[in-house]
Amino acid sequence: MTEPQLTSSEIAKALHTVFDSQIINYGAYNLVFATGSSIYRNPDLASHQEENQSYFLIGYRDTPREAVIAPLSLPEVRGTGTPTSIDNTNAARTFSLSEFSFGLESTNGTSFSLTFEPHMTVQTSEGSGVLDQALDIEDFKRVIIEAWEL
């Protein structure tokens, strides 16, 4: 049996469910999808996270400047921990690792290493396809990475 092919919009809609179900004002954020890793140095925060997180949906906005990182699993699209908010009050720094890889750190010791792909193949339990997020990544870099980069 052939796996269903999803459009970029269908993939985005499937991924949105994780963010939208956990963030009350989810409509205020633009979203980008990344692979990577997380470190939660605060035991109270770590206790609400699954281990070995490798997929992240990042909601971001310019006013007020904020990034909300929601870990998730694939191919079953579900949250794997409590989302982390990084904003002007707790952003320690951001830094570039490569053209599409970045680090985000907060003052409480939480850090993320995130890699984005402009056209990323995503496999969900509903099917797979290519998520087109090229313009969104450029916007994310401008709004979040460049604003807090040291």
mmCIF file of C-alpha atoms in Angstrom, residues 9-73:
data_model
loop_
_atom_site.group_PDB
_atom_site.id
_atom_site.type_symbol
_atom_site.label_atom_id
_atom_site.label_comp_id
_atom_site.label_asym_id
_atom_site.label_seq_id
_atom_site.Cartn_x
_atom_site.Cartn_y
_atom_site.Cartn_z
ATOM 1 C CA SER A 9 -0.429 22.940 3.773
ATOM 2 C CA GLU A 10 -1.652 19.542 4.985
ATOM 3 C CA ILE A 11 1.649 18.908 6.787
ATOM 4 C CA ALA A 12 1.534 22.362 8.378
ATOM 5 C CA LYS A 13 -2.045 21.743 9.536
ATOM 6 C CA ALA A 14 -1.074 18.407 11.116
ATOM 7 C CA LEU A 15 1.906 19.960 12.935
ATOM 8 C CA HIS A 16 -0.163 22.944 14.099
ATOM 9 C CA THR A 17 -2.322 20.669 16.257
ATOM 10 C CA VAL A 18 0.532 20.201 18.759
ATOM 11 C CA PHE A 19 1.123 23.933 19.122
ATOM 12 C CA ASP A 20 -2.515 24.995 18.961
ATOM 13 C CA SER A 21 -3.592 22.524 21.653
ATOM 14 C CA GLN A 22 -1.010 23.821 24.153
ATOM 15 C CA ILE A 23 -0.849 27.578 23.507
ATOM 16 C CA ILE A 24 -3.982 29.611 24.304
ATOM 17 C CA ASN A 25 -3.279 32.485 21.896
ATOM 18 C CA TYR A 26 -1.749 30.272 19.198
ATOM 19 C CA GLY A 27 -3.048 32.529 16.428
ATOM 20 C CA ALA A 28 -0.577 35.258 17.445
ATOM 21 C CA TYR A 29 2.426 33.195 16.318
ATOM 22 C CA ASN A 30 4.088 32.277 13.040
ATOM 23 C CA LEU A 31 5.377 28.690 13.073
ATOM 24 C CA VAL A 32 8.523 26.966 11.838
ATOM 25 C CA PHE A 33 9.517 23.308 12.182
ATOM 26 C CA ALA A 34 12.999 22.110 13.137
ATOM 27 C CA THR A 35 15.004 19.084 14.156
ATOM 28 C CA GLY A 36 17.556 19.294 16.917
ATOM 29 C CA SER A 37 18.082 18.771 20.619
ATOM 30 C CA SER A 38 17.158 20.287 23.958
ATOM 31 C CA ILE A 39 18.768 20.658 27.377
ATOM 32 C CA TYR A 40 16.706 21.466 30.468
ATOM 33 C CA ARG A 41 19.104 22.259 33.323
ATOM 34 C CA ASN A 42 16.320 23.173 35.766
ATOM 35 C CA PRO A 43 14.989 19.907 37.303
ATOM 36 C CA ASP A 44 11.493 21.383 37.694
ATOM 37 C CA LEU A 45 11.339 22.076 33.955
ATOM 38 C CA ALA A 46 13.026 18.817 32.979
ATOM 39 C CA SER A 47 10.407 16.799 34.860
ATOM 40 C CA HIS A 48 7.775 17.926 32.318
ATOM 41 C CA GLN A 49 9.775 16.791 29.277
ATOM 42 C CA GLU A 50 10.256 13.457 27.553
ATOM 43 C CA GLU A 51 13.860 12.425 26.947
ATOM 44 C CA ASN A 52 15.609 12.576 23.576
ATOM 45 C CA GLN A 53 13.502 15.302 22.006
ATOM 46 C CA SER A 54 14.451 15.768 18.358
ATOM 47 C CA TYR A 55 11.505 17.533 16.655
ATOM 48 C CA PHE A 56 10.342 21.036 17.527
ATOM 49 C CA LEU A 57 7.620 23.393 16.401
ATOM 50 C CA ILE A 58 8.637 26.973 17.123
ATOM 51 C CA GLY A 59 6.040 29.688 17.390
ATOM 52 C CA TYR A 60 7.501 33.160 17.129
ATOM 53 C CA ARG A 61 6.318 36.748 17.014
ATOM 54 C CA ASP A 62 7.823 40.200 16.761
ATOM 55 C CA THR A 63 5.627 42.118 19.235
ATOM 56 C CA PRO A 64 6.170 41.291 21.974
ATOM 57 C CA ARG A 65 9.303 39.452 20.798
ATOM 58 C CA GLU A 66 8.954 35.810 21.801
ATOM 59 C CA ALA A 67 9.710 32.261 20.703
ATOM 60 C CA VAL A 68 7.716 29.325 22.073
ATOM 61 C CA ILE A 69 9.420 25.982 21.470
ATOM 62 C CA ALA A 70 7.047 23.005 21.523
ATOM 63 C CA PRO A 71 8.701 19.569 21.346
ATOM 64 C CA LEU A 72 6.840 16.901 19.399
ATOM 65 C CA SER A 73 7.180 13.389 18.067
#
